[in-house]
mmCIF file of C-alpha atoms in Angstrom:
data_model
loop_
_atom_site.group_PDB
_atom_site.id
_atom_site.type_symbol
_atom_site.label_atom_id
_atom_site.label_comp_id
_atom_site.label_asym_id
_atom_site.label_seq_id
_atom_site.Cartn_x
_atom_site.Cartn_y
_atom_site.Cartn_z
ATOM 1 C CA UNK A 1 111.357 125.139 106.907
ATOM 2 C CA UNK A 2 108.033 123.365 107.162
ATOM 3 C CA UNK A 3 109.427 120.361 105.248
ATOM 4 C CA UNK A 4 112.347 120.070 107.671
ATOM 5 C CA UNK A 5 109.968 120.208 110.622
ATOM 6 C CA UNK A 6 107.814 117.424 109.168
ATOM 7 C CA UNK A 7 110.772 115.184 108.318
ATOM 8 C CA UNK A 8 112.654 115.812 111.565
ATOM 9 C CA UNK A 9 109.641 115.147 113.797
ATOM 10 C CA UNK A 10 109.360 111.548 112.648
ATOM 11 C CA UNK A 11 106.728 109.470 114.433
ATOM 12 C CA UNK A 12 108.570 106.457 115.929
ATOM 13 C CA UNK A 13 106.416 103.746 114.319
ATOM 14 C CA UNK A 14 109.253 101.319 113.711
ATOM 15 C CA UNK A 15 110.855 101.851 117.123
ATOM 16 C CA UNK A 16 107.530 101.383 118.879
ATOM 17 C CA UNK A 17 106.832 98.168 116.980
ATOM 18 C CA UNK A 18 110.317 96.864 117.759
ATOM 19 C CA UNK A 19 109.885 97.686 121.448
ATOM 20 C CA UNK A 20 106.604 95.771 121.446
ATOM 21 C CA UNK A 21 108.190 92.752 119.763
ATOM 22 C CA UNK A 22 111.128 92.837 122.193
ATOM 23 C CA UNK A 23 108.743 92.931 125.151
ATOM 24 C CA UNK A 24 106.735 89.994 123.797
ATOM 25 C CA UNK A 25 109.887 88.007 123.098
ATOM 26 C CA UNK A 26 111.111 88.610 126.651
ATOM 27 C CA UNK A 27 107.830 88.055 128.503
ATOM 28 C CA UNK A 28 105.679 85.732 126.393
ATOM 29 C CA UNK A 29 108.148 83.018 125.385
ATOM 30 C CA UNK A 30 106.264 80.296 127.250
ATOM 31 C CA UNK A 31 102.987 81.248 125.537
ATOM 32 C CA UNK A 32 104.557 81.174 122.074
ATOM 33 C CA UNK A 33 106.237 77.827 122.817
ATOM 34 C CA UNK A 34 102.907 76.296 123.866
ATOM 35 C CA UNK A 35 101.181 77.762 120.818
ATOM 36 C CA UNK A 36 103.925 76.469 118.538
ATOM 37 C CA UNK A 37 103.737 72.979 120.052
ATOM 38 C CA UNK A 38 99.963 72.895 119.638
ATOM 39 C CA UNK A 39 100.105 73.963 115.992
ATOM 40 C CA UNK A 40 102.922 71.505 115.244
ATOM 41 C CA UNK A 41 100.933 68.669 116.808
ATOM 42 C CA UNK A 42 97.870 69.577 114.725
ATOM 43 C CA UNK A 43 99.885 69.723 111.505
ATOM 44 C CA UNK A 44 101.687 66.458 112.323
ATOM 45 C CA UNK A 45 98.355 64.737 113.014
ATOM 46 C CA UNK A 46 96.950 65.779 109.645
ATOM 47 C CA UNK A 47 100.190 64.779 107.918
ATOM 48 C CA UNK A 48 100.030 61.368 109.578
ATOM 49 C CA UNK A 49 96.496 60.851 108.279
ATOM 50 C CA UNK A 50 97.531 61.852 104.745
ATOM 51 C CA UNK A 51 100.949 60.196 104.467
ATOM 52 C CA UNK A 52 100.736 56.916 106.415
ATOM 53 C CA UNK A 53 97.972 55.285 104.287
ATOM 54 C CA UNK A 54 98.666 54.309 100.681
ATOM 55 C CA UNK A 55 98.091 57.271 98.308
ATOM 56 C CA UNK A 56 95.303 55.354 96.536
ATOM 57 C CA UNK A 57 93.441 55.025 99.852
ATOM 58 C CA UNK A 58 93.792 58.743 100.518
ATOM 59 C CA UNK A 59 92.569 59.572 97.013
ATOM 60 C CA UNK A 60 89.621 57.214 97.453
ATOM 61 C CA UNK A 61 88.802 58.863 100.782
ATOM 62 C CA UNK A 62 88.898 62.366 99.275
ATOM 63 C CA UNK A 63 86.789 61.175 96.332
ATOM 64 C CA UNK A 64 84.225 59.670 98.709
ATOM 65 C CA UNK A 65 84.119 62.895 100.723
ATOM 66 C CA UNK A 66 83.626 64.948 97.562
ATOM 67 C CA UNK A 67 80.726 62.717 96.484
ATOM 68 C CA UNK A 68 79.131 62.995 99.941
ATOM 69 C CA UNK A 69 79.484 66.772 99.824
ATOM 70 C CA UNK A 70 78.627 67.480 96.180
ATOM 71 C CA UNK A 71 76.618 64.414 95.063
ATOM 72 C CA UNK A 72 78.137 64.766 91.582
ATOM 73 C CA UNK A 73 79.945 61.998 89.734
ATOM 74 C CA UNK A 74 81.773 64.578 87.590
ATOM 75 C CA UNK A 75 83.379 66.080 90.686
ATOM 76 C CA UNK A 76 84.485 62.634 91.874
ATOM 77 C CA UNK A 77 86.060 61.832 88.494
ATOM 78 C CA UNK A 78 87.806 65.214 88.439
ATOM 79 C CA UNK A 79 89.171 64.656 91.956
ATOM 80 C CA UNK A 80 90.476 61.173 91.115
ATOM 81 C CA UNK A 81 92.070 62.255 87.829
ATOM 82 C CA UNK A 82 93.579 65.393 89.394
ATOM 83 C CA UNK A 83 95.196 63.592 92.315
ATOM 84 C CA UNK A 84 96.429 60.792 90.055
ATOM 85 C CA UNK A 85 98.075 63.475 87.916
ATOM 86 C CA UNK A 86 99.760 64.923 91.025
ATOM 87 C CA UNK A 87 100.902 61.434 92.013
ATOM 88 C CA UNK A 88 102.200 60.839 88.490
ATOM 89 C CA UNK A 89 104.270 64.027 88.591
ATOM 90 C CA UNK A 90 105.960 62.928 91.819
ATOM 91 C CA UNK A 91 104.577 65.644 94.083
ATOM 92 C CA UNK A 92 102.443 63.547 96.422
ATOM 93 C CA UNK A 93 104.483 64.231 99.566
ATOM 94 C CA UNK A 94 104.640 67.972 98.876
ATOM 95 C CA UNK A 95 100.908 68.011 98.136
ATOM 96 C CA UNK A 96 100.045 66.334 101.437
ATOM 97 C CA UNK A 97 102.257 68.846 103.270
ATOM 98 C CA UNK A 98 100.461 71.711 101.545
ATOM 99 C CA UNK A 99 97.077 70.146 102.316
ATOM 100 C CA UNK A 100 98.087 69.852 105.981
ATOM 101 C CA UNK A 101 98.970 73.546 106.061
ATOM 102 C CA UNK A 102 95.753 74.532 104.271
ATOM 103 C CA UNK A 103 93.555 72.325 106.460
ATOM 104 C CA UNK A 104 95.146 73.613 109.668
ATOM 105 C CA UNK A 105 94.722 77.182 108.475
ATOM 106 C CA UNK A 106 91.064 76.508 107.650
ATOM 107 C CA UNK A 107 90.414 74.968 111.069
ATOM 108 C CA UNK A 108 91.924 77.979 112.841
ATOM 109 C CA UNK A 109 90.413 80.651 110.580
ATOM 110 C CA UNK A 110 86.908 79.194 110.399
ATOM 111 C CA UNK A 111 86.940 78.193 114.069
ATOM 112 C CA UNK A 112 87.735 81.753 115.119
ATOM 113 C CA UNK A 113 86.474 83.799 112.159
ATOM 114 C CA UNK A 114 82.866 82.557 112.194
ATOM 115 C CA UNK A 115 82.276 83.308 115.921
ATOM 116 C CA UNK A 116 83.958 86.713 115.563
ATOM 117 C CA UNK A 117 81.815 87.479 112.502
ATOM 118 C CA UNK A 118 78.632 86.485 114.363
ATOM 119 C CA UNK A 119 79.626 88.554 117.402
ATOM 120 C CA UNK A 120 80.484 91.595 115.239
ATOM 121 C CA UNK A 121 77.234 91.315 113.254
ATOM 122 C CA UNK A 122 75.253 91.827 116.469
ATOM 123 C CA UNK A 123 77.450 94.760 117.514
ATOM 124 C CA UNK A 124 77.841 97.292 114.663
ATOM 125 C CA UNK A 125 80.104 99.590 116.697
ATOM 126 C CA UNK A 126 82.504 96.726 117.317
ATOM 127 C CA UNK A 127 82.623 95.922 113.611
ATOM 128 C CA UNK A 128 83.329 99.570 112.757
ATOM 129 C CA UNK A 129 86.374 99.318 115.049
ATOM 130 C CA UNK A 130 87.304 95.891 113.677
ATOM 131 C CA UNK A 131 87.137 96.878 110.003
ATOM 132 C CA UNK A 132 90.417 98.875 109.839
ATOM 133 C CA UNK A 133 92.207 96.029 111.644
ATOM 134 C CA UNK A 134 90.933 93.570 109.047
ATOM 135 C CA UNK A 135 92.001 95.935 106.264
ATOM 136 C CA UNK A 136 95.470 96.149 107.797
ATOM 137 C CA UNK A 137 95.749 92.362 108.061
ATOM 138 C CA UNK A 138 94.994 91.925 104.364
ATOM 139 C CA UNK A 139 96.899 94.906 102.934
ATOM 140 C CA UNK A 140 100.079 94.834 105.034
ATOM 141 C CA UNK A 141 102.782 93.087 102.958
ATOM 142 C CA UNK A 142 103.107 89.496 104.075
ATOM 143 C CA UNK A 143 106.860 89.733 104.461
ATOM 144 C CA UNK A 144 106.412 92.385 107.162
ATOM 145 C CA UNK A 145 104.655 90.063 109.598
ATOM 146 C CA UNK A 146 106.845 87.140 108.589
ATOM 147 C CA UNK A 147 109.639 88.827 110.559
ATOM 148 C CA UNK A 148 107.964 88.647 114.007
ATOM 149 C CA UNK A 149 106.598 85.201 113.114
ATOM 150 C CA UNK A 150 110.161 83.973 112.640
ATOM 151 C CA UNK A 151 111.293 85.721 115.836
ATOM 152 C CA UNK A 152 108.530 84.175 117.949
ATOM 153 C CA UNK A 153 108.203 80.739 116.315
ATOM 154 C CA UNK A 154 111.488 80.061 114.517
ATOM 155 C CA UNK A 155 111.791 78.426 111.093
ATOM 156 C CA UNK A 156 109.376 75.781 109.829
ATOM 157 C CA UNK A 157 105.694 75.134 109.288
ATOM 158 C CA UNK A 158 104.437 77.178 112.248
ATOM 159 C CA UNK A 159 105.606 80.659 111.118
ATOM 160 C CA UNK A 160 104.218 79.882 107.659
ATOM 161 C CA UNK A 161 100.921 78.913 109.298
ATOM 162 C CA UNK A 162 100.866 82.100 111.407
ATOM 163 C CA UNK A 163 101.480 84.271 108.342
ATOM 164 C CA UNK A 164 98.753 82.410 106.467
ATOM 165 C CA UNK A 165 96.231 82.798 109.292
ATOM 166 C CA UNK A 166 96.867 86.548 109.619
ATOM 167 C CA UNK A 167 96.356 87.013 105.880
ATOM 168 C CA UNK A 168 93.323 84.721 105.573
ATOM 169 C CA UNK A 169 91.363 85.367 108.800
ATOM 170 C CA UNK A 170 89.599 88.558 107.599
ATOM 171 C CA UNK A 171 87.792 86.619 104.848
ATOM 172 C CA UNK A 172 85.618 84.377 107.080
ATOM 173 C CA UNK A 173 85.026 87.256 109.507
ATOM 174 C CA UNK A 174 83.779 89.593 106.773
ATOM 175 C CA UNK A 175 81.634 87.006 104.987
ATOM 176 C CA UNK A 176 80.103 85.667 108.198
ATOM 177 C CA UNK A 177 79.311 89.224 109.276
ATOM 178 C CA UNK A 178 77.755 89.877 105.876
ATOM 179 C CA UNK A 179 75.623 86.735 105.998
ATOM 180 C CA UNK A 180 74.334 87.352 109.525
ATOM 181 C CA UNK A 181 73.702 91.047 108.833
ATOM 182 C CA UNK A 182 71.657 90.250 105.721
ATOM 183 C CA UNK A 183 69.257 87.873 107.481
ATOM 184 C CA UNK A 184 65.755 88.969 106.310
ATOM 185 C CA UNK A 185 64.064 91.134 108.918
ATOM 186 C CA UNK A 186 60.774 89.298 108.360
ATOM 187 C CA UNK A 187 62.341 86.037 109.501
ATOM 188 C CA UNK A 188 63.747 87.660 112.629
ATOM 189 C CA UNK A 189 60.381 89.231 113.440
ATOM 190 C CA UNK A 190 58.656 85.879 112.982
ATOM 191 C CA UNK A 191 61.135 84.255 115.363
ATOM 192 C CA UNK A 192 60.495 87.012 117.919
ATOM 193 C CA UNK A 193 56.747 86.498 117.541
ATOM 194 C CA UNK A 194 57.158 82.817 118.428
ATOM 195 C CA UNK A 195 59.169 83.755 121.511
ATOM 196 C CA UNK A 196 62.572 82.530 120.291
ATOM 197 C CA UNK A 197 65.556 83.453 122.435
ATOM 198 C CA UNK A 198 68.640 85.097 120.945
ATOM 199 C CA UNK A 199 70.425 81.723 120.902
ATOM 200 C CA UNK A 200 67.452 80.036 119.200
ATOM 201 C CA UNK A 201 67.259 82.794 116.581
ATOM 202 C CA UNK A 202 70.935 82.333 115.860
ATOM 203 C CA UNK A 203 70.650 78.562 115.384
ATOM 204 C CA UNK A 204 67.308 78.382 113.556
ATOM 205 C CA UNK A 205 67.219 81.624 111.563
ATOM 206 C CA UNK A 206 70.483 83.528 111.252
ATOM 207 C CA UNK A 207 72.954 80.692 110.690
ATOM 208 C CA UNK A 208 70.809 78.862 108.087
ATOM 209 C CA UNK A 209 70.282 82.168 106.278
ATOM 210 C CA UNK A 210 73.995 83.004 106.420
ATOM 211 C CA UNK A 211 75.195 79.495 105.499
ATOM 212 C CA UNK A 212 75.819 80.294 101.790
ATOM 213 C CA UNK A 213 78.014 83.244 102.757
ATOM 214 C CA UNK A 214 79.818 81.163 105.376
ATOM 215 C CA UNK A 215 80.526 78.496 102.763
ATOM 216 C CA UNK A 216 81.875 81.176 100.440
ATOM 217 C CA UNK A 217 84.083 82.220 103.347
ATOM 218 C CA UNK A 218 85.326 78.634 103.616
ATOM 219 C CA UNK A 219 86.136 78.519 99.907
ATOM 220 C CA UNK A 220 87.928 81.864 100.125
ATOM 221 C CA UNK A 221 89.847 80.632 103.160
ATOM 222 C CA UNK A 222 91.030 77.563 101.257
ATOM 223 C CA UNK A 223 92.056 79.509 98.159
ATOM 224 C CA UNK A 224 93.820 82.269 100.088
ATOM 225 C CA UNK A 225 95.638 79.686 102.228
ATOM 226 C CA UNK A 226 96.774 77.897 99.094
ATOM 227 C CA UNK A 227 98.031 81.177 97.648
ATOM 228 C CA UNK A 228 100.410 81.481 100.616
ATOM 229 C CA UNK A 229 102.331 78.222 100.024
ATOM 230 C CA UNK A 230 105.239 79.921 98.244
ATOM 231 C CA UNK A 231 105.591 82.607 100.924
ATOM 232 C CA UNK A 232 105.369 79.940 103.629
ATOM 233 C CA UNK A 233 108.205 78.066 101.897
ATOM 234 C CA UNK A 234 110.441 81.107 102.314
ATOM 235 C CA UNK A 235 110.334 80.637 106.105
ATOM 236 C CA UNK A 236 111.004 76.903 106.025
ATOM 237 C CA UNK A 237 107.507 75.471 105.580
ATOM 238 C CA UNK A 238 107.356 72.259 103.579
ATOM 239 C CA UNK A 239 104.981 71.760 100.677
ATOM 240 C CA UNK A 240 104.530 72.741 97.064
ATOM 241 C CA UNK A 241 106.117 76.126 97.625
ATOM 242 C CA UNK A 242 109.542 74.528 98.126
ATOM 243 C CA UNK A 243 110.043 73.373 94.490
ATOM 244 C CA UNK A 244 108.722 76.751 93.283
ATOM 245 C CA UNK A 245 111.318 78.599 95.366
ATOM 246 C CA UNK A 246 113.989 76.124 94.244
ATOM 247 C CA UNK A 247 113.041 76.701 90.609
ATOM 248 C CA UNK A 248 113.249 80.468 91.133
ATOM 249 C CA UNK A 249 116.701 80.219 92.719
ATOM 250 C CA UNK A 250 117.960 77.921 89.947
ATOM 251 C CA UNK A 251 116.121 79.741 87.133
ATOM 252 C CA UNK A 252 114.695 76.312 86.264
ATOM 253 C CA UNK A 253 111.699 76.913 84.001
ATOM 254 C CA UNK A 254 110.770 73.225 83.745
ATOM 255 C CA UNK A 255 110.646 72.721 87.505
ATOM 256 C CA UNK A 256 108.799 76.012 87.999
ATOM 257 C CA UNK A 257 106.116 75.204 85.421
ATOM 258 C CA UNK A 258 105.739 71.643 86.702
ATOM 259 C CA UNK A 259 105.316 72.579 90.379
ATOM 260 C CA UNK A 260 103.195 75.608 89.501
ATOM 261 C CA UNK A 261 100.841 73.439 87.447
ATOM 262 C CA UNK A 262 100.470 71.035 90.377
ATOM 263 C CA UNK A 263 99.461 73.976 92.609
ATOM 264 C CA UNK A 264 96.896 75.057 90.018
ATOM 265 C CA UNK A 265 95.467 71.527 89.799
ATOM 266 C CA UNK A 266 95.209 71.306 93.594
ATOM 267 C CA UNK A 267 93.469 74.694 93.719
ATOM 268 C CA UNK A 268 90.940 73.590 91.074
ATOM 269 C CA UNK A 269 90.219 70.353 92.938
ATOM 270 C CA UNK A 270 89.666 72.085 96.276
ATOM 271 C CA UNK A 271 87.484 74.721 94.626
ATOM 272 C CA UNK A 272 85.299 72.087 92.935
ATOM 273 C CA UNK A 273 84.917 70.131 96.170
ATOM 274 C CA UNK A 274 83.932 73.041 98.394
ATOM 275 C CA UNK A 275 82.321 75.541 96.029
ATOM 276 C CA UNK A 276 78.688 76.443 96.569
ATOM 277 C CA UNK A 277 76.033 76.300 93.859
ATOM 278 C CA UNK A 278 76.256 74.318 90.659
#
């Protein structure tokens, strides 16, 4: 009797979600079109910068950036050898498409995640409300929110980007919050003693103290974005996920291992460029 009552009185979670999606589709089409156009323009701009120049010029530019950032000749050599290997395997175009998706995701996630993390660190009650939302964003199966992404944005790079951002955004928020929250109290008290305003404390004390955690958030953002390339390919996004999906459909072990190895090499290169510490 009790079991029948529980099963019959089903909470309409799915129906409520569908009603919300239907309302958004009917009333927010213009907003989603503008958002889609903006994201497409950003991705196309990055793709233009990566694909128009000769691959050797792009590799030299990335190597120069890695030396400026890391000041290590070993990292530069690793970057050059790794990208030459990718070029040798014939995956340069797919790699640039994946890099465009990862870079766009990083710009959006870091550009919104760091300010949200700072804001939440100064408001503990807000973060206590935000925490379950962040947990939901990271634990909800990716394919679930791919459905509304396809409905609102169609097939292509944009729904893959939206799915990636939803999955990745909690990382920079959490790590920025952690870094700001762990600023030594002595440093904050010293800043107060010198009459620093809240804005000055943020710029001169809290952000420098939290910078290692923020950089870890950047690295996590890059790695998590890269982990989404195969899922993004399922909704029409170009990049290294496409040959992986093709290999899965064709049961082609050679193609799967080859494209998978290229993804691993790209992940190692990005990790070595942006990792903190030694």
